[in-house]
CSV table of C-alpha atoms in Angstrom, one decimal:
chain,number,residue,atom,x,y,z
T,1,UNK,CA,-53.6,-73.2,7.2
T,2,UNK,CA,-56.8,-71.2,7.7
T,3,UNK,CA,-55.1,-67.8,8.0
T,4,UNK,CA,-53.2,-68.2,4.7
T,5,UNK,CA,-54.5,-66.8,1.4
T,6,UNK,CA,-54.3,-69.0,-1.7
T,7,UNK,CA,-52.9,-67.4,-4.9
T,8,UNK,CA,-52.9,-68.8,-8.5
T,9,UNK,CA,-50.4,-67.4,-11.0
T,10,UNK,CA,-51.1,-67.8,-14.7
T,11,UNK,CA,-48.1,-68.0,-17.1
T,12,UNK,CA,-48.1,-68.1,-20.9
T,13,UNK,CA,-45.3,-70.6,-20.7
T,14,UNK,CA,-41.9,-71.2,-19.2
T,15,UNK,CA,-39.4,-69.4,-21.5
T,16,UNK,CA,-36.4,-67.5,-20.2
T,17,UNK,CA,-36.8,-63.8,-19.5
T,18,UNK,CA,-36.5,-61.2,-16.8
T,19,UNK,CA,-40.2,-61.0,-16.0
T,20,UNK,CA,-40.5,-64.7,-15.4
T,21,UNK,CA,-37.3,-64.7,-13.2
T,22,UNK,CA,-38.7,-61.8,-11.2
T,23,UNK,CA,-42.2,-63.3,-10.8
T,24,UNK,CA,-40.6,-66.6,-9.7
T,25,UNK,CA,-38.5,-64.7,-7.1
T,26,UNK,CA,-41.7,-63.1,-5.8
T,27,UNK,CA,-43.6,-66.4,-5.5
T,28,UNK,CA,-40.7,-68.2,-3.8
T,29,UNK,CA,-40.3,-65.3,-1.4
T,30,UNK,CA,-44.0,-65.1,-0.4
T,31,UNK,CA,-44.9,-68.8,-0.4
T,32,UNK,CA,-45.4,-70.1,3.1
T,33,UNK,CA,-45.4,-66.6,4.6
T,34,UNK,CA,-49.1,-66.1,5.0
T,35,UNK,CA,-49.7,-67.0,1.3
T,36,UNK,CA,-49.9,-70.4,-0.5
T,37,UNK,CA,-49.0,-70.1,-4.2
T,38,UNK,CA,-49.5,-72.3,-7.2
T,39,UNK,CA,-48.8,-71.8,-10.9
T,40,UNK,CA,-50.8,-72.8,-14.0
T,41,UNK,CA,-48.9,-72.5,-17.3
T,42,UNK,CA,-51.0,-72.3,-20.5
T,43,UNK,CA,-48.2,-74.1,-22.4
T,44,UNK,CA,-45.9,-76.8,-21.1
T,45,UNK,CA,-43.2,-76.4,-23.7
T,46,UNK,CA,-42.5,-73.4,-26.0
T,47,UNK,CA,-40.4,-72.5,-29.0
T,48,UNK,CA,-38.9,-69.0,-28.6
T,49,UNK,CA,-35.7,-67.3,-29.7
T,50,UNK,CA,-34.8,-70.2,-32.0
T,51,UNK,CA,-34.9,-72.5,-29.0
T,52,UNK,CA,-37.2,-75.3,-27.9
T,53,UNK,CA,-37.7,-74.7,-24.2
T,54,UNK,CA,-39.1,-77.4,-21.9
T,55,UNK,CA,-40.9,-76.5,-18.8
T,56,UNK,CA,-39.3,-79.1,-16.6
T,57,UNK,CA,-35.8,-78.1,-17.8
T,58,UNK,CA,-36.4,-74.4,-16.9
T,59,UNK,CA,-34.7,-72.9,-13.9
T,60,UNK,CA,-37.8,-71.0,-12.8
T,61,UNK,CA,-39.9,-74.1,-12.9
T,62,UNK,CA,-37.3,-76.0,-10.9
T,63,UNK,CA,-37.0,-73.2,-8.3
T,64,UNK,CA,-40.8,-73.1,-7.9
T,65,UNK,CA,-41.0,-76.8,-7.4
T,66,UNK,CA,-38.1,-76.7,-4.9
T,67,UNK,CA,-40.0,-74.0,-2.9
T,68,UNK,CA,-43.0,-76.4,-2.7
T,69,UNK,CA,-45.1,-74.5,-5.2
T,70,UNK,CA,-47.3,-76.8,-7.4
T,71,UNK,CA,-46.9,-76.2,-11.1
T,72,UNK,CA,-49.5,-77.5,-13.7
T,73,UNK,CA,-49.6,-77.1,-17.5
T,74,UNK,CA,-52.8,-76.6,-19.5
T,75,UNK,CA,-51.5,-77.6,-22.9
T,76,UNK,CA,-48.6,-79.4,-24.3
T,77,UNK,CA,-46.1,-77.8,-26.7
T,78,UNK,CA,-47.0,-74.4,-28.2
T,79,UNK,CA,-47.5,-74.9,-31.9
T,80,UNK,CA,-46.6,-71.4,-33.1
T,81,UNK,CA,-47.7,-67.8,-33.2
T,82,UNK,CA,-51.3,-68.8,-34.1
T,83,UNK,CA,-51.6,-71.1,-31.1
T,84,UNK,CA,-50.0,-68.3,-28.9
T,85,UNK,CA,-52.7,-65.8,-29.9
T,86,UNK,CA,-55.6,-68.3,-29.9
T,87,UNK,CA,-58.4,-67.1,-27.6
T,88,UNK,CA,-60.3,-70.3,-27.6
T,89,UNK,CA,-59.9,-72.9,-24.9
T,90,UNK,CA,-61.8,-76.2,-24.9
T,91,UNK,CA,-64.0,-77.4,-22.1
T,92,UNK,CA,-61.3,-79.5,-20.5
T,93,UNK,CA,-58.9,-76.6,-20.4
T,94,UNK,CA,-61.5,-74.2,-18.9
T,95,UNK,CA,-62.5,-76.8,-16.4
T,96,UNK,CA,-58.9,-77.2,-15.3
T,97,UNK,CA,-58.5,-73.5,-14.9
T,98,UNK,CA,-61.7,-73.2,-12.9
T,99,UNK,CA,-60.7,-76.0,-10.6
T,100,UNK,CA,-57.3,-74.4,-10.0
T,101,UNK,CA,-58.8,-71.0,-9.5
T,102,UNK,CA,-61.6,-72.3,-7.2
T,103,UNK,CA,-58.9,-73.6,-4.8
T,104,UNK,CA,-57.4,-70.1,-4.4
T,105,UNK,CA,-58.5,-66.6,-3.4
T,106,UNK,CA,-56.6,-64.4,-5.8
T,107,UNK,CA,-55.5,-65.0,-9.4
T,108,UNK,CA,-52.2,-63.4,-10.6
T,109,UNK,CA,-51.3,-63.2,-14.2
T,110,UNK,CA,-47.7,-62.8,-15.4
T,111,UNK,CA,-48.2,-60.1,-18.0
T,112,UNK,CA,-51.5,-59.6,-19.8
T,113,UNK,CA,-51.4,-62.5,-22.4
T,114,UNK,CA,-53.0,-65.1,-20.0
T,115,UNK,CA,-56.0,-62.8,-19.7
T,116,UNK,CA,-57.5,-64.4,-22.7
T,117,UNK,CA,-58.0,-67.5,-20.6
T,118,UNK,CA,-59.4,-65.5,-17.7
T,119,UNK,CA,-61.8,-63.6,-20.0
T,120,UNK,CA,-63.1,-66.7,-21.7
T,121,UNK,CA,-63.6,-68.5,-18.4
T,122,UNK,CA,-65.5,-65.5,-17.0
T,123,UNK,CA,-63.5,-65.4,-13.8
T,124,UNK,CA,-65.0,-62.9,-11.4
T,125,UNK,CA,-62.8,-63.3,-8.3
T,126,UNK,CA,-59.9,-61.0,-7.3
T,127,UNK,CA,-57.5,-60.6,-10.3
T,128,UNK,CA,-54.1,-58.9,-10.3
T,129,UNK,CA,-52.1,-58.6,-13.6
T,130,UNK,CA,-48.4,-57.9,-13.5
T,131,UNK,CA,-47.1,-55.6,-16.3
T,132,UNK,CA,-43.4,-55.7,-17.3
T,133,UNK,CA,-43.1,-53.6,-20.5
T,134,UNK,CA,-43.4,-50.1,-21.6
T,135,UNK,CA,-45.0,-50.7,-25.1
T,136,UNK,CA,-48.6,-52.0,-24.5
T,137,UNK,CA,-49.5,-51.5,-28.2
T,138,UNK,CA,-46.7,-53.8,-29.4
T,139,UNK,CA,-47.8,-57.2,-27.9
T,140,UNK,CA,-50.3,-58.7,-30.3
T,141,UNK,CA,-53.8,-59.1,-28.8
T,142,UNK,CA,-52.6,-58.6,-25.2
T,143,UNK,CA,-53.7,-55.0,-24.8
T,144,UNK,CA,-57.2,-55.9,-26.2
T,145,UNK,CA,-57.5,-58.7,-23.7
T,146,UNK,CA,-56.5,-56.3,-20.9
T,147,UNK,CA,-59.0,-53.7,-22.0
T,148,UNK,CA,-61.7,-56.4,-22.1
T,149,UNK,CA,-60.9,-57.6,-18.6
T,150,UNK,CA,-60.9,-54.0,-17.3
T,151,UNK,CA,-64.2,-53.2,-19.0
T,152,UNK,CA,-65.8,-56.4,-17.5
T,153,UNK,CA,-64.7,-55.3,-14.0
T,154,UNK,CA,-62.5,-58.4,-13.6
T,155,UNK,CA,-59.2,-56.6,-12.8
T,156,UNK,CA,-58.6,-55.7,-9.1
T,157,UNK,CA,-55.1,-54.2,-9.6
T,158,UNK,CA,-52.3,-53.9,-12.1
T,159,UNK,CA,-48.7,-54.1,-10.9
T,160,UNK,CA,-46.3,-52.0,-12.9
T,161,UNK,CA,-42.6,-52.8,-12.5
T,162,UNK,CA,-41.5,-49.3,-13.5
T,163,UNK,CA,-42.8,-45.7,-13.7
T,164,UNK,CA,-42.5,-46.0,-17.5
T,165,UNK,CA,-44.9,-49.0,-17.5
T,166,UNK,CA,-47.5,-47.0,-15.6
T,167,UNK,CA,-47.2,-44.0,-17.9
T,168,UNK,CA,-47.5,-46.2,-21.0
T,169,UNK,CA,-50.6,-48.1,-19.8
T,170,UNK,CA,-52.2,-44.9,-18.6
T,171,UNK,CA,-51.7,-43.4,-22.0
T,172,UNK,CA,-53.2,-46.5,-23.5
T,173,UNK,CA,-56.5,-45.8,-21.6
T,174,UNK,CA,-56.1,-48.0,-18.6
T,175,UNK,CA,-57.6,-46.4,-15.5
T,176,UNK,CA,-55.0,-44.8,-13.3
T,177,UNK,CA,-56.7,-46.1,-10.1
T,178,UNK,CA,-55.8,-49.7,-11.1
T,179,UNK,CA,-52.1,-49.0,-11.7
T,180,UNK,CA,-49.6,-49.6,-8.9
T,181,UNK,CA,-45.9,-49.3,-9.2
T,182,UNK,CA,-43.7,-51.9,-7.5
T,183,UNK,CA,-40.1,-51.5,-8.6
T,184,UNK,CA,-38.1,-54.5,-9.4
T,185,UNK,CA,-35.7,-55.8,-6.8
T,186,UNK,CA,-33.2,-58.7,-6.5
T,187,UNK,CA,-31.5,-60.9,-3.9
T,188,UNK,CA,-28.6,-58.9,-2.5
T,189,UNK,CA,-26.9,-62.0,-1.2
T,190,UNK,CA,-26.8,-63.5,-4.7
T,191,UNK,CA,-26.0,-60.4,-6.7
T,192,UNK,CA,-22.8,-58.8,-5.2
T,193,UNK,CA,-19.2,-58.3,-6.2
T,194,UNK,CA,-17.4,-61.6,-6.0
T,195,UNK,CA,-13.7,-61.8,-6.7
T,196,UNK,CA,-13.6,-65.6,-6.7
T,197,UNK,CA,-16.5,-65.9,-9.1
T,198,UNK,CA,-14.9,-63.3,-11.3
T,199,UNK,CA,-11.6,-65.2,-11.5
T,200,UNK,CA,-13.3,-68.5,-12.1
T,201,UNK,CA,-15.5,-67.3,-15.0
T,202,UNK,CA,-12.6,-65.4,-16.7
T,203,UNK,CA,-10.4,-68.4,-16.3
T,204,UNK,CA,-13.0,-70.7,-17.9
T,205,UNK,CA,-13.1,-68.5,-20.9
T,206,UNK,CA,-9.4,-67.8,-21.1
T,207,UNK,CA,-10.0,-64.1,-20.4
T,208,UNK,CA,-7.0,-62.4,-18.7
T,209,UNK,CA,-7.8,-60.8,-15.3
T,210,UNK,CA,-7.0,-57.3,-16.5
T,211,UNK,CA,-8.8,-57.5,-19.9
T,212,UNK,CA,-11.8,-55.2,-20.3
T,213,UNK,CA,-15.0,-57.3,-20.4
T,214,UNK,CA,-18.5,-56.2,-21.6
T,215,UNK,CA,-21.5,-58.4,-20.8
T,216,UNK,CA,-24.7,-58.5,-22.7
T,217,UNK,CA,-27.5,-60.7,-21.1
T,218,UNK,CA,-30.6,-60.9,-23.2
T,219,UNK,CA,-32.7,-63.3,-25.2
T,220,UNK,CA,-32.4,-63.1,-29.0
T,221,UNK,CA,-35.4,-60.9,-29.6
T,222,UNK,CA,-36.1,-57.8,-31.8
T,223,UNK,CA,-36.7,-55.7,-28.7
T,224,UNK,CA,-33.1,-56.3,-27.5
T,225,UNK,CA,-31.6,-55.0,-30.8
T,226,UNK,CA,-28.8,-57.6,-31.0
T,227,UNK,CA,-27.5,-56.2,-34.4
T,228,UNK,CA,-26.9,-52.8,-32.7
T,229,UNK,CA,-25.0,-54.5,-29.9
T,230,UNK,CA,-22.9,-56.4,-32.3
T,231,UNK,CA,-22.1,-53.4,-34.4
T,232,UNK,CA,-20.9,-51.6,-31.2
T,233,UNK,CA,-19.0,-54.7,-30.1
T,234,UNK,CA,-17.1,-54.8,-33.4
T,235,UNK,CA,-16.0,-51.2,-33.0
T,236,UNK,CA,-15.1,-51.7,-29.4
T,237,UNK,CA,-13.0,-54.8,-30.0
T,238,UNK,CA,-11.2,-53.1,-32.9
T,239,UNK,CA,-10.2,-50.2,-30.8
T,240,UNK,CA,-9.2,-52.3,-27.8
T,241,UNK,CA,-7.1,-55.3,-28.8
T,242,UNK,CA,-7.2,-56.8,-25.3
T,243,UNK,CA,-10.9,-56.5,-24.7
T,244,UNK,CA,-13.5,-59.2,-24.7
T,245,UNK,CA,-17.3,-59.3,-25.0
T,246,UNK,CA,-19.7,-62.1,-23.8
T,247,UNK,CA,-23.3,-62.7,-24.7
T,248,UNK,CA,-25.6,-64.9,-22.8
T,249,UNK,CA,-29.3,-65.7,-23.0
T,250,UNK,CA,-31.7,-67.8,-25.1
T,251,UNK,CA,-30.7,-67.9,-28.7
T,252,UNK,CA,-27.2,-66.6,-28.0
T,253,UNK,CA,-25.5,-69.6,-29.6
T,254,UNK,CA,-24.1,-70.6,-32.9
T,255,UNK,CA,-27.2,-72.9,-33.4
T,256,UNK,CA,-29.2,-69.7,-34.0
T,257,UNK,CA,-28.9,-69.0,-37.8
T,258,UNK,CA,-30.2,-65.4,-37.3
T,259,UNK,CA,-27.4,-64.6,-34.8
T,260,UNK,CA,-24.8,-66.2,-37.2
T,261,UNK,CA,-26.0,-63.9,-39.9
T,262,UNK,CA,-25.6,-60.9,-37.6
T,263,UNK,CA,-22.1,-62.0,-36.7
T,264,UNK,CA,-21.1,-62.3,-40.3
T,265,UNK,CA,-22.4,-58.8,-41.1
T,266,UNK,CA,-20.3,-57.3,-38.3
T,267,UNK,CA,-17.3,-59.5,-39.1
T,268,UNK,CA,-17.4,-61.1,-35.6
T,269,UNK,CA,-18.2,-64.6,-36.8
T,270,UNK,CA,-14.6,-65.7,-36.3
T,271,UNK,CA,-13.6,-63.6,-33.4
T,272,UNK,CA,-12.0,-65.3,-30.5
T,273,UNK,CA,-12.8,-62.4,-28.2
T,274,UNK,CA,-16.6,-62.7,-28.6
T,275,UNK,CA,-18.0,-65.4,-26.3
T,276,UNK,CA,-21.5,-66.9,-26.9
T,277,UNK,CA,-22.6,-68.6,-23.8
T,278,UNK,CA,-26.3,-69.3,-24.4
T,279,UNK,CA,-28.8,-69.6,-21.5
T,280,UNK,CA,-27.1,-69.5,-18.1
T,281,UNK,CA,-28.3,-70.0,-14.6
T,282,UNK,CA,-25.4,-68.1,-13.0
T,283,UNK,CA,-25.8,-64.5,-14.1
T,284,UNK,CA,-24.3,-63.4,-10.9
T,285,UNK,CA,-21.0,-65.0,-11.9
T,286,UNK,CA,-21.1,-63.4,-15.4
T,287,UNK,CA,-21.8,-59.9,-14.0
T,288,UNK,CA,-19.1,-60.3,-11.3
T,289,UNK,CA,-16.6,-61.1,-14.1
T,290,UNK,CA,-17.7,-58.1,-16.3
T,291,UNK,CA,-16.5,-54.5,-16.1
T,292,UNK,CA,-19.5,-53.2,-18.1
T,293,UNK,CA,-23.1,-54.5,-18.4
T,294,UNK,CA,-24.7,-53.3,-21.7
T,295,UNK,CA,-28.2,-52.9,-22.9
T,296,UNK,CA,-29.0,-51.7,-26.5
T,297,UNK,CA,-32.9,-52.0,-26.6
T,298,UNK,CA,-34.8,-49.3,-28.4
T,299,UNK,CA,-38.3,-50.1,-27.2
T,300,UNK,CA,-40.3,-52.2,-24.8
T,301,UNK,CA,-38.0,-52.2,-21.8
T,302,UNK,CA,-39.3,-51.1,-18.4
T,303,UNK,CA,-36.8,-51.8,-15.6
T,304,UNK,CA,-34.4,-54.3,-17.1
T,305,UNK,CA,-33.1,-56.8,-14.5
T,306,UNK,CA,-29.8,-57.2,-16.3
T,307,UNK,CA,-28.9,-53.6,-15.5
T,308,UNK,CA,-29.9,-54.0,-11.8
T,309,UNK,CA,-28.2,-57.3,-11.4
T,310,UNK,CA,-25.1,-56.2,-13.2
T,311,UNK,CA,-24.6,-53.0,-11.3
T,312,UNK,CA,-25.1,-54.8,-8.0
T,313,UNK,CA,-22.3,-57.2,-9.0
T,314,UNK,CA,-20.0,-54.2,-9.7
T,315,UNK,CA,-20.4,-53.9,-13.5
T,316,UNK,CA,-20.9,-50.3,-14.8
T,317,UNK,CA,-24.3,-50.1,-16.6
T,318,UNK,CA,-24.3,-48.5,-20.1
T,319,UNK,CA,-27.8,-48.4,-21.6
T,320,UNK,CA,-29.9,-46.8,-24.3
T,321,UNK,CA,-32.6,-44.4,-23.0
T,322,UNK,CA,-35.7,-46.7,-22.9
T,323,UNK,CA,-38.1,-47.3,-20.1
T,324,UNK,CA,-36.7,-46.6,-16.6
T,325,UNK,CA,-33.1,-47.1,-17.7
T,326,UNK,CA,-32.3,-43.4,-17.1
T,327,UNK,CA,-33.3,-43.7,-13.4
T,328,UNK,CA,-31.5,-47.0,-13.0
T,329,UNK,CA,-28.2,-45.7,-14.6
T,330,UNK,CA,-28.3,-42.2,-13.1
T,331,UNK,CA,-25.0,-41.5,-11.3
T,332,UNK,CA,-24.0,-45.1,-11.6
T,333,UNK,CA,-23.2,-45.5,-15.4
T,334,UNK,CA,-24.0,-43.9,-18.7
T,335,UNK,CA,-26.9,-43.5,-21.1
T,336,UNK,CA,-26.1,-43.5,-24.8
T,337,UNK,CA,-28.0,-42.9,-28.1
T,338,UNK,CA,-28.8,-46.0,-30.2
T,339,UNK,CA,-25.6,-45.5,-32.3
T,340,UNK,CA,-22.9,-48.1,-32.5
T,341,UNK,CA,-20.0,-45.6,-32.4
T,342,UNK,CA,-21.6,-43.8,-29.4
T,343,UNK,CA,-22.2,-47.1,-27.6
T,344,UNK,CA,-18.6,-48.3,-28.1
T,345,UNK,CA,-17.3,-45.0,-26.9
T,346,UNK,CA,-19.5,-45.1,-23.8
T,347,UNK,CA,-18.1,-48.5,-22.9
T,348,UNK,CA,-14.6,-47.1,-23.1
T,349,UNK,CA,-15.7,-44.1,-21.0
T,350,UNK,CA,-17.2,-46.4,-18.4
T,351,UNK,CA,-14.0,-48.3,-18.1
T,352,UNK,CA,-12.0,-45.1,-17.7
T,353,UNK,CA,-14.4,-43.7,-15.0
T,354,UNK,CA,-14.8,-47.0,-13.1
T,355,UNK,CA,-13.3,-45.6,-9.9
T,356,UNK,CA,-15.8,-42.8,-10.0
T,357,UNK,CA,-18.8,-45.1,-10.4
T,358,UNK,CA,-18.0,-47.9,-8.0
T,359,UNK,CA,-19.0,-46.0,-4.8
T,360,UNK,CA,-22.4,-45.2,-6.4
T,361,UNK,CA,-22.9,-48.9,-7.2
T,362,UNK,CA,-22.2,-49.9,-3.6
T,363,UNK,CA,-24.6,-47.2,-2.3
T,364,UNK,CA,-27.4,-48.6,-4.6
T,365,UNK,CA,-27.7,-51.9,-2.9
T,366,UNK,CA,-30.5,-51.0,-0.5
T,367,UNK,CA,-32.5,-49.3,-3.2
T,368,UNK,CA,-32.5,-52.4,-5.5
T,369,UNK,CA,-32.9,-55.1,-2.8
T,370,UNK,CA,-36.0,-57.2,-3.0
T,371,UNK,CA,-37.3,-56.9,0.6
T,372,UNK,CA,-39.4,-53.9,-0.2
T,373,UNK,CA,-40.6,-55.4,-3.4
T,374,UNK,CA,-41.8,-58.6,-1.7
T,375,UNK,CA,-43.5,-56.6,1.1
T,376,UNK,CA,-45.3,-54.5,-1.6
T,377,UNK,CA,-46.4,-57.5,-3.5
T,378,UNK,CA,-47.6,-59.2,-0.4
T,379,UNK,CA,-49.6,-56.2,0.8
T,380,UNK,CA,-51.3,-55.8,-2.7
T,381,UNK,CA,-52.2,-59.4,-2.8
T,382,UNK,CA,-53.7,-59.4,0.6
T,383,UNK,CA,-55.7,-56.2,-0.2
T,384,UNK,CA,-56.9,-57.8,-3.4
T,385,UNK,CA,-58.1,-60.8,-1.4
T,386,UNK,CA,-59.8,-58.6,1.2
T,387,UNK,CA,-57.4,-59.4,3.9
T,388,UNK,CA,-55.5,-57.2,6.4
T,389,UNK,CA,-51.9,-56.5,5.8
T,390,UNK,CA,-49.9,-55.0,8.7
T,391,UNK,CA,-49.0,-58.1,10.7
T,392,UNK,CA,-48.4,-60.2,7.5
T,393,UNK,CA,-46.2,-57.5,5.9
T,394,UNK,CA,-43.9,-57.7,9.0
T,395,UNK,CA,-43.5,-61.4,8.3
T,396,UNK,CA,-42.4,-60.8,4.8
T,397,UNK,CA,-39.9,-58.2,5.9
T,398,UNK,CA,-38.1,-60.9,7.9
T,399,UNK,CA,-35.0,-62.4,6.2
T,400,UNK,CA,-36.1,-64.3,3.1
T,401,UNK,CA,-34.3,-67.5,1.9
C-alpha cells in the first residue's frame, strides 16, 4: 500500500532474550498498521548459553512469520566468538543486505552489533538503533561500531529502553540529541494474575498450592549472576522446608555443565525443590504460579522484562539495584544488595508483605502496558522516515492483537 512505510530490522541472530522478545512484540504490533516490516538476521543459527539455537525453532521467529513478517538469514550457523565479532562481509552478503534495505524506507537494528554490517555497506538511509543495556563498554566491538555509525552521520535516532540506558550511552560520548527513551511494555492480556494457570503449573511440578515459590527467568549468562542466585536459593530453601525455586531460560538445564558445577558448589544438585525448566514459551504461566520473581544481575540490565512480566502476573519483584530496577520495583517489591543472605531474607520479607504489595502490582498495569510503547515506536519510525505521525499514531493506539 502506497501510504505504508517499509521497515527492515537487522538482528545478530535468533537467540532467546528479553530484547528479542520485546522487539518481536513491537514489530508484530506495528506490522500492517501503516508500516510493513521485514527482518534480516546475520546468522540463521547460533550457539549461546551452552545451547544450539535454530532460527526456525525460535518462538520469536515463529511469531514474526505468523504475523506475516518476512524473515531472511544472511549466514548459516555462527561459528563462534570470532565469527560473531567479524566485521567483514562478502559481496554476496552485502548485496543481500542492500537489496533488502532498498525495498524499505527505514532500517532498524536490534542493539548495536548489527551496525558492523550497516557500516561496511555504507548505508545512508534513515537508521534507528535500539539499545537494551546499561553497559555500552562491555559488549565487544559494539560501541566502536555505534560510534563509527554516529560519526559517519548514519544514525537518525537511538531508542533507549530505560533511563539508565540513555545515561550510560550519553556518558560514553553518544550525542544526547540522538537518544530517545521508550520504556518497555508488555501485553496486559497475556501477563496477568491467572489462578488456573497457577494451579496447572504447580500441579505439573508437584508443588503444593500453599508452598512459597520463587521464579528466576534468565539465560545462563555472566550478566545474570546465576551463582549468586543459587547461593541465595540454597539459604532460602534451607530456612523454608516447604519452599520451592524454579529456573527457566536458555542453559537452565542439566545438560549445561557450567550450571551443574554451580549446583554442586551450592549443594543443590540433588534438591527436589529446585526445578530446572530450560527455555519456555509460557512465562506468563510461570510467573502466575510464582510468589516472587527474582533478579540477581550486577551489571548490564536496563529494564528487565522478567520483573515487569512477573509483577503484572502477581509475583513480588525482588531485584539487585542495577539499571532501572529501582524504578520498576519501587513500592511494588524490594531492592537488595548482591549478597546471598540479604537476597534470601528479602524473598522471605516479600512473602510476609505480600498483602501490602498486591494493590501496587494491580495499579501498575497501565504504566507497563505496551500501547504507549507501540505508539512511541511508531511515531519515531515515521519521523525517521520523514512521514507525518498524528493520524497513524491513532491507528496504533487501537486495540492490538
